[in-house]
Amino acid sequence: MASSSHRRRSQPDREFQWRPVRGPLFAVAAVAAVALVVTLVVAFRPGGSSGTGSDRAVAASSSSSEAGPSGTATETDSASPTPSKSSSTAPKPTASSPARASASATPSAASPARRAASGTTGTSTTTAPAAGRIRPGATYDGVATSYDVGNGDGACSFGPTDDIMTAAMNTADYETAKACGAYVSVHAGGKSITVRITNECPAPCAVGQLDLSRQAFAKLAPLSAGRISITWSLLSPATSDTISIRYKTGSTQYWCGIQAIGHRNPLARLEVRTSGGWLALTRTGYNYFLSEQGTGCGSELRLTDIYGEQLTVPALAVRPDVAQQTGLQFTRH
């Protein structure tokens, strides 16, 4: 029968599987036992390792690939035996590097006074130059025109004056009243004059242009010329005048406008003393420095010219429209 024949064919396989063959099996078992003992001895000896160098490299690579985005160092990084070329090179100093900043720093406003202003109760110190568009030692090209100055008052709010050697500065170089009070030497056709900036010349006055008083223009060329080419530069003139301080109309201890008058060199900054230190006030186009909240009104003042010299003015009473003498003046350059 088919089924009996099938069983018969399968019987030899089962007999072969379960028939005990003692000799070969015993030899195989003995070899396996010896191999196991050798493996255990090697694995547990001091400093022993069951892996090769390539195995460890693969393990390290696997560990680093499983690292999450937390930014922690991988095993490969920590195992690096020497610093890389970039890490062993000293960083180049940048503009904001403390070492570089300290090397080029000039005496600060907090530095001790270098000299006392002669004959005054104020003091003078020096800090970094604060020149704007009009720089000491520079010569500017432009044109000159003329206008009728009337009573001598202008955008600088100095008030009426008998001084006829004045000029209005173009808006760009006027620089929100920073040019106010500057003395300028003007040259044309072999002639030269000195004028003081008291006004602003709006458009169409161009960069470099000066609108001279008629009297000043006439010393360079006939008024009929209308417009002439000039060069001009900043002066730091000899003067016997000293600086005055004037509080604006309506000033009180709660709001004030402060103006410096009669300074030899252009004024770059005006600060008031507060409980927290010096506070720089904002300059207006009409040449007053404003304290909108009254901070520092009636307190000490500190004036800085474009050369960086600072004059400390003792506290003055808030007296609107009164020019109060300080006895101080900036150094001539």
Short mmCIF file of C-alpha atoms in Angstrom, two decimals:
data_model
loop_
_atom_site.label_atom_id
_atom_site.label_comp_id
_atom_site.label_asym_id
_atom_site.label_seq_id
_atom_site.Cartn_x
_atom_site.Cartn_y
_atom_site.Cartn_z
CA MET A 1 0.00 0.00 0.00
CA ALA A 2 1.02 3.45 -0.70
CA SER A 3 0.75 4.53 2.89
CA SER A 4 2.85 1.58 4.17
CA SER A 5 5.44 2.19 1.51
CA HIS A 6 5.65 5.80 2.59
CA ARG A 7 6.18 4.93 6.18
CA ARG A 8 8.89 2.48 5.22
CA ARG A 9 10.79 5.02 3.24
CA SER A 10 10.75 7.45 6.13
CA GLN A 11 11.81 4.95 8.78
CA PRO A 12 15.58 4.89 7.90
CA ASP A 13 15.76 8.69 8.39
CA ARG A 14 14.36 8.43 11.91
CA GLU A 15 16.73 5.59 12.75
CA PHE A 16 19.72 7.58 11.52
CA GLN A 17 18.70 10.60 13.65
CA TRP A 18 18.37 8.65 16.90
CA ARG A 19 21.01 6.02 16.53
CA PRO A 20 23.76 6.74 19.12
CA VAL A 21 27.21 7.28 17.55
CA ARG A 22 29.33 7.62 20.60
CA GLY A 23 32.84 8.05 19.24
CA PRO A 24 32.51 11.14 17.00
CA LEU A 25 30.04 12.94 19.24
CA PHE A 26 32.27 12.61 22.25
CA ALA A 27 35.20 14.10 20.33
CA VAL A 28 33.11 17.05 19.12
CA ALA A 29 31.83 17.76 22.64
CA ALA A 30 35.35 17.68 24.04
CA VAL A 31 36.62 20.15 21.45
CA ALA A 32 33.65 22.50 22.13
CA ALA A 33 34.29 22.41 25.88
CA VAL A 34 37.97 23.28 25.45
CA ALA A 35 37.09 26.15 23.11
CA LEU A 36 34.58 27.50 25.64
CA VAL A 37 37.16 27.40 28.47
CA VAL A 38 39.76 29.21 26.33
CA THR A 39 37.23 31.88 25.36
CA LEU A 40 36.25 32.50 28.98
CA VAL A 41 39.88 32.76 30.10
CA VAL A 42 40.69 35.31 27.37
CA ALA A 43 37.54 37.34 28.03
CA PHE A 44 38.01 37.63 31.79
CA ARG A 45 41.73 38.20 31.97
CA PRO A 46 42.78 41.80 33.08
CA GLY A 47 42.62 44.24 30.15
CA GLY A 48 41.16 41.53 27.95
CA SER A 49 38.69 42.26 25.15
CA SER A 50 36.82 40.03 22.83
CA GLY A 51 36.66 42.65 20.08
CA THR A 52 39.24 43.92 17.63
CA GLY A 53 40.09 47.56 16.90
CA SER A 54 37.80 47.57 13.87
CA ASP A 55 34.98 46.20 16.04
CA ARG A 56 35.37 49.14 18.46
CA ALA A 57 35.37 51.64 15.60
CA VAL A 58 32.11 50.18 14.31
CA ALA A 59 30.61 50.37 17.80
CA ALA A 60 31.63 54.01 18.16
CA SER A 61 30.18 54.85 14.76
CA SER A 62 26.92 53.16 15.71
CA SER A 63 26.80 55.09 19.01
CA SER A 64 27.29 58.45 17.32
CA SER A 65 24.64 57.74 14.70
CA GLU A 66 22.12 57.06 17.48
CA ALA A 67 22.82 60.36 19.27
CA GLY A 68 19.84 62.66 19.39
CA PRO A 69 19.75 66.43 18.50
CA SER A 70 20.71 67.43 22.04
CA GLY A 71 24.21 68.52 20.97
CA THR A 72 26.07 66.14 23.34
CA ALA A 73 29.55 65.00 22.32
CA THR A 74 29.70 61.64 20.57
CA GLU A 75 32.17 58.90 21.46
CA THR A 76 34.14 59.71 18.32
CA ASP A 77 34.59 63.35 19.46
CA SER A 78 35.62 62.51 22.99
CA ALA A 79 38.09 59.92 21.79
CA SER A 80 39.95 62.35 19.55
CA PRO A 81 43.54 62.22 20.85
CA THR A 82 44.72 65.72 19.79
CA PRO A 83 43.03 69.10 19.21
CA SER A 84 42.25 69.97 15.65
CA LYS A 85 44.15 72.63 13.72
CA SER A 86 41.36 75.20 14.14
CA SER A 87 41.13 74.69 17.89
CA SER A 88 44.86 75.08 18.38
CA THR A 89 45.04 78.36 16.47
CA ALA A 90 44.52 81.52 18.51
CA PRO A 91 41.38 83.43 17.41
CA LYS A 92 41.97 86.64 15.49
CA PRO A 93 40.87 89.79 17.37
CA THR A 94 37.66 91.36 16.09
CA ALA A 95 36.40 94.90 16.33
CA SER A 96 34.48 93.94 19.47
CA SER A 97 37.35 92.06 21.04
CA PRO A 98 38.01 93.43 24.56
CA ALA A 99 41.78 93.26 24.00
CA ARG A 100 41.57 95.29 20.84
CA ALA A 101 39.14 97.79 22.32
CA SER A 102 41.33 98.42 25.35
CA ALA A 103 44.41 98.83 23.19
CA SER A 104 42.84 101.61 21.14
CA ALA A 105 40.77 103.22 23.86
CA THR A 106 41.21 106.89 24.64
CA PRO A 107 40.78 108.41 28.10
CA SER A 108 37.13 108.14 29.05
CA ALA A 109 34.89 110.77 30.54
CA ALA A 110 35.39 109.13 33.91
CA SER A 111 39.17 109.65 33.77
CA PRO A 112 40.65 112.10 36.30
CA ALA A 113 40.80 115.70 35.09
CA ARG A 114 44.02 116.29 33.19
CA ARG A 115 44.09 119.96 33.98
CA ALA A 116 41.94 122.43 35.76
CA ALA A 117 40.50 125.20 33.63
CA SER A 118 42.49 128.28 34.63
CA GLY A 119 40.64 130.81 36.74
CA THR A 120 37.40 128.85 36.93
CA THR A 121 35.60 126.59 39.34
CA GLY A 122 34.94 124.05 36.57
CA THR A 123 37.26 121.34 35.30
CA SER A 124 38.50 120.13 31.93
CA THR A 125 39.16 116.57 30.78
CA THR A 126 39.80 114.94 27.43
CA THR A 127 37.97 112.05 25.77
CA ALA A 128 37.70 110.66 22.24
CA PRO A 129 37.24 113.21 19.44
CA ALA A 130 33.60 113.72 18.50
CA ALA A 131 33.79 115.47 15.14
CA GLY A 132 30.88 115.05 12.76
CA ARG A 133 30.75 116.13 9.12
CA ILE A 134 32.99 119.15 9.76
CA ARG A 135 36.37 117.78 10.79
CA PRO A 136 39.45 119.63 12.02
CA GLY A 137 42.21 119.86 9.42
CA ALA A 138 39.92 119.08 6.46
CA THR A 139 39.37 121.46 3.54
CA TYR A 140 35.97 121.55 1.82
CA ASP A 141 35.04 122.67 -1.68
CA GLY A 142 31.82 124.52 -2.31
CA VAL A 143 30.20 127.71 -3.43
CA ALA A 144 29.30 130.93 -1.65
CA THR A 145 26.17 132.96 -2.03
CA SER A 146 24.94 135.90 0.06
CA TYR A 147 21.85 136.93 2.01
CA ASP A 148 20.62 139.75 4.22
CA VAL A 149 21.12 138.63 7.82
CA GLY A 150 18.77 141.25 9.24
CA ASN A 151 19.32 141.57 12.98
CA GLY A 152 21.84 138.73 12.95
CA ASP A 153 19.60 136.05 14.49
CA GLY A 154 19.22 132.69 12.81
CA ALA A 155 18.45 128.98 13.18
CA CYS A 156 21.15 128.63 15.86
CA SER A 157 19.01 130.80 18.18
CA PHE A 158 21.94 132.91 19.35
CA GLY A 159 19.75 136.00 19.12
CA PRO A 160 20.31 139.39 17.53
CA THR A 161 23.93 140.45 17.04
CA ASP A 162 25.99 143.27 15.59
CA ASP A 163 28.48 140.77 14.21
CA ILE A 164 28.34 141.07 10.44
CA MET A 165 30.89 138.33 9.65
CA THR A 166 28.47 135.44 9.83
CA ALA A 167 27.20 132.68 7.55
CA ALA A 168 24.49 130.07 7.13
CA MET A 169 25.63 126.47 6.66
CA ASN A 170 23.98 124.08 4.18
CA THR A 171 21.62 121.59 5.83
CA ALA A 172 23.88 118.54 5.39
CA ASP A 173 26.90 120.19 7.03
CA TYR A 174 24.69 122.02 9.53
CA GLU A 175 24.08 118.55 10.94
CA THR A 176 21.19 119.29 13.31
CA ALA A 177 22.90 122.43 14.68
CA LYS A 178 26.27 120.76 15.28
CA ALA A 179 27.84 123.48 13.09
CA CYS A 180 26.35 126.26 15.21
CA GLY A 181 29.03 128.57 16.59
CA ALA A 182 31.79 127.10 14.41
CA TYR A 183 34.38 129.53 13.07
CA VAL A 184 35.17 128.92 9.41
CA SER A 185 37.97 130.26 7.21
CA VAL A 186 36.71 130.91 3.68
CA HIS A 187 39.03 131.31 0.65
CA ALA A 188 38.25 132.57 -2.86
CA GLY A 189 40.37 134.22 -5.55
CA GLY A 190 43.39 134.68 -3.28
CA LYS A 191 41.32 136.34 -0.55
CA SER A 192 40.20 134.91 2.78
CA ILE A 193 37.77 135.79 5.56
CA THR A 194 36.64 134.26 8.85
CA VAL A 195 32.93 133.87 9.57
CA ARG A 196 30.91 132.32 12.39
CA ILE A 197 28.04 129.93 11.65
CA THR A 198 24.79 131.32 13.07
CA ASN A 199 22.19 130.03 10.63
CA GLU A 200 21.13 127.16 8.38
CA CYS A 201 20.84 127.36 4.60
CA PRO A 202 18.11 124.92 3.46
CA ALA A 203 17.69 123.51 -0.05
CA PRO A 204 18.56 124.43 -2.72
CA CYS A 205 21.81 125.07 -0.82
CA ALA A 206 24.09 122.17 -1.73
CA VAL A 207 26.60 120.21 0.34
CA GLY A 208 29.64 122.42 0.92
CA GLN A 209 27.76 125.65 0.27
CA LEU A 210 27.94 128.68 2.55
CA ASP A 211 25.40 131.49 2.44
CA LEU A 212 27.47 134.45 3.64
CA SER A 213 26.26 137.72 5.07
CA ARG A 214 26.40 140.37 2.37
CA GLN A 215 29.20 142.12 4.23
CA ALA A 216 31.27 138.94 4.38
CA PHE A 217 30.63 138.06 0.71
CA ALA A 218 31.67 141.56 -0.40
CA LYS A 219 35.15 140.99 1.05
CA LEU A 220 35.67 138.12 -1.40
CA ALA A 221 33.86 139.35 -4.52
CA PRO A 222 31.37 141.97 -5.70
CA LEU A 223 27.79 141.20 -4.66
CA SER A 224 26.90 141.27 -8.36
CA ALA A 225 28.90 138.04 -8.80
CA GLY A 226 26.06 136.27 -6.99
CA ARG A 227 27.81 132.93 -6.69
CA ILE A 228 31.50 132.09 -6.41
CA SER A 229 33.61 128.99 -5.92
CA ILE A 230 35.25 128.70 -2.51
CA THR A 231 37.16 126.41 -0.21
CA TRP A 232 36.65 126.50 3.52
CA SER A 233 37.96 124.86 6.68
CA LEU A 234 37.34 124.88 10.42
CA LEU A 235 39.16 127.31 12.70
CA SER A 236 39.88 127.29 16.42
CA PRO A 237 40.39 131.03 16.86
CA ALA A 238 41.93 133.16 19.56
CA THR A 239 39.22 134.70 21.71
CA SER A 240 38.85 136.39 25.07
CA ASP A 241 35.23 135.29 25.38
CA THR A 242 34.11 132.54 27.72
CA ILE A 243 31.16 130.19 27.41
CA SER A 244 27.72 131.15 28.69
CA ILE A 245 24.76 128.89 29.44
CA ARG A 246 21.22 129.92 28.63
CA TYR A 247 17.98 128.16 29.59
CA LYS A 248 15.19 128.36 27.03
CA THR A 249 11.99 130.33 27.52
CA GLY A 250 9.56 128.28 29.61
CA SER A 251 12.26 126.17 31.28
CA THR A 252 11.57 124.91 34.81
CA GLN A 253 12.80 122.06 36.98
CA TYR A 254 10.27 119.85 35.19
CA TRP A 255 11.22 120.69 31.58
CA CYS A 256 14.11 122.64 30.18
CA GLY A 257 16.08 123.49 27.09
CA ILE A 258 19.77 124.32 27.54
CA GLN A 259 22.08 126.17 25.18
CA ALA A 260 25.80 126.91 25.23
CA ILE A 261 26.94 130.24 23.74
CA GLY A 262 30.37 131.63 22.89
CA HIS A 263 32.29 128.34 22.60
CA ARG A 264 35.53 128.52 20.63
CA ASN A 265 35.13 125.10 19.04
CA PRO A 266 31.95 123.41 17.79
CA LEU A 267 30.00 121.74 20.57
CA ALA A 268 29.49 118.00 20.09
CA ARG A 269 27.58 117.04 23.25
CA LEU A 270 25.88 118.53 26.32
CA GLU A 271 25.21 116.34 29.37
CA VAL A 272 23.50 116.87 32.71
CA ARG A 273 24.43 115.31 36.03
CA THR A 274 21.86 112.87 37.40
CA SER A 275 21.77 110.49 40.35
CA GLY A 276 22.78 107.73 37.94
CA GLY A 277 25.63 109.65 36.30
CA TRP A 278 25.92 111.83 33.21
CA LEU A 279 23.00 111.94 30.78
CA ALA A 280 23.45 113.25 27.22
CA LEU A 281 20.56 115.45 26.09
CA THR A 282 19.11 115.45 22.59
CA ARG A 283 20.04 118.41 20.41
CA THR A 284 17.39 120.17 18.34
CA GLY A 285 17.77 121.88 14.99
CA TYR A 286 17.35 125.24 16.74
CA ASN A 287 20.43 124.52 18.90
CA TYR A 288 18.93 123.78 22.30
CA PHE A 289 19.49 120.52 24.19
CA LEU A 290 16.20 119.30 25.66
CA SER A 291 15.40 117.55 28.93
CA GLU A 292 11.78 116.57 28.31
CA GLN A 293 11.22 115.16 31.83
CA GLY A 294 13.23 117.82 33.64
CA THR A 295 16.09 115.43 34.39
CA GLY A 296 19.19 117.42 35.32
CA CYS A 297 17.59 120.85 34.94
CA GLY A 298 19.58 123.12 37.24
CA SER A 299 22.30 120.52 37.90
CA GLU A 300 25.94 120.31 36.81
CA LEU A 301 26.58 120.34 33.07
CA ARG A 302 29.31 118.78 30.98
CA LEU A 303 30.20 120.22 27.57
CA THR A 304 32.24 118.29 25.00
CA ASP A 305 33.73 119.88 21.88
CA ILE A 306 34.57 118.06 18.63
CA TYR A 307 38.18 117.62 19.77
CA GLY A 308 37.00 115.58 22.75
CA GLU A 309 37.73 118.17 25.44
CA GLN A 310 35.17 118.22 28.25
CA LEU A 311 34.33 121.15 30.50
CA THR A 312 32.35 120.60 33.70
CA VAL A 313 30.10 123.54 34.57
CA PRO A 314 28.92 123.88 38.19
CA ALA A 315 25.16 123.82 38.76
CA LEU A 316 23.39 126.95 37.55
CA ALA A 317 19.93 128.17 38.51
CA VAL A 318 17.21 127.64 35.92
CA ARG A 319 16.81 131.24 34.73
CA PRO A 320 15.10 131.35 31.32
CA ASP A 321 16.52 133.71 28.67
CA VAL A 322 19.49 134.73 30.81
CA ALA A 323 23.04 134.09 29.56
CA GLN A 324 24.94 132.92 32.64
CA GLN A 325 28.73 133.14 32.45
CA THR A 326 30.77 130.05 33.25
CA GLY A 327 34.30 131.49 33.02
CA LEU A 328 35.22 128.39 30.96
CA GLN A 329 36.51 128.05 27.42
CA PHE A 330 37.75 125.22 25.22
CA THR A 331 41.41 124.99 24.31
CA ARG A 332 42.61 126.56 21.06
CA HIS A 333 43.78 124.11 18.37
#
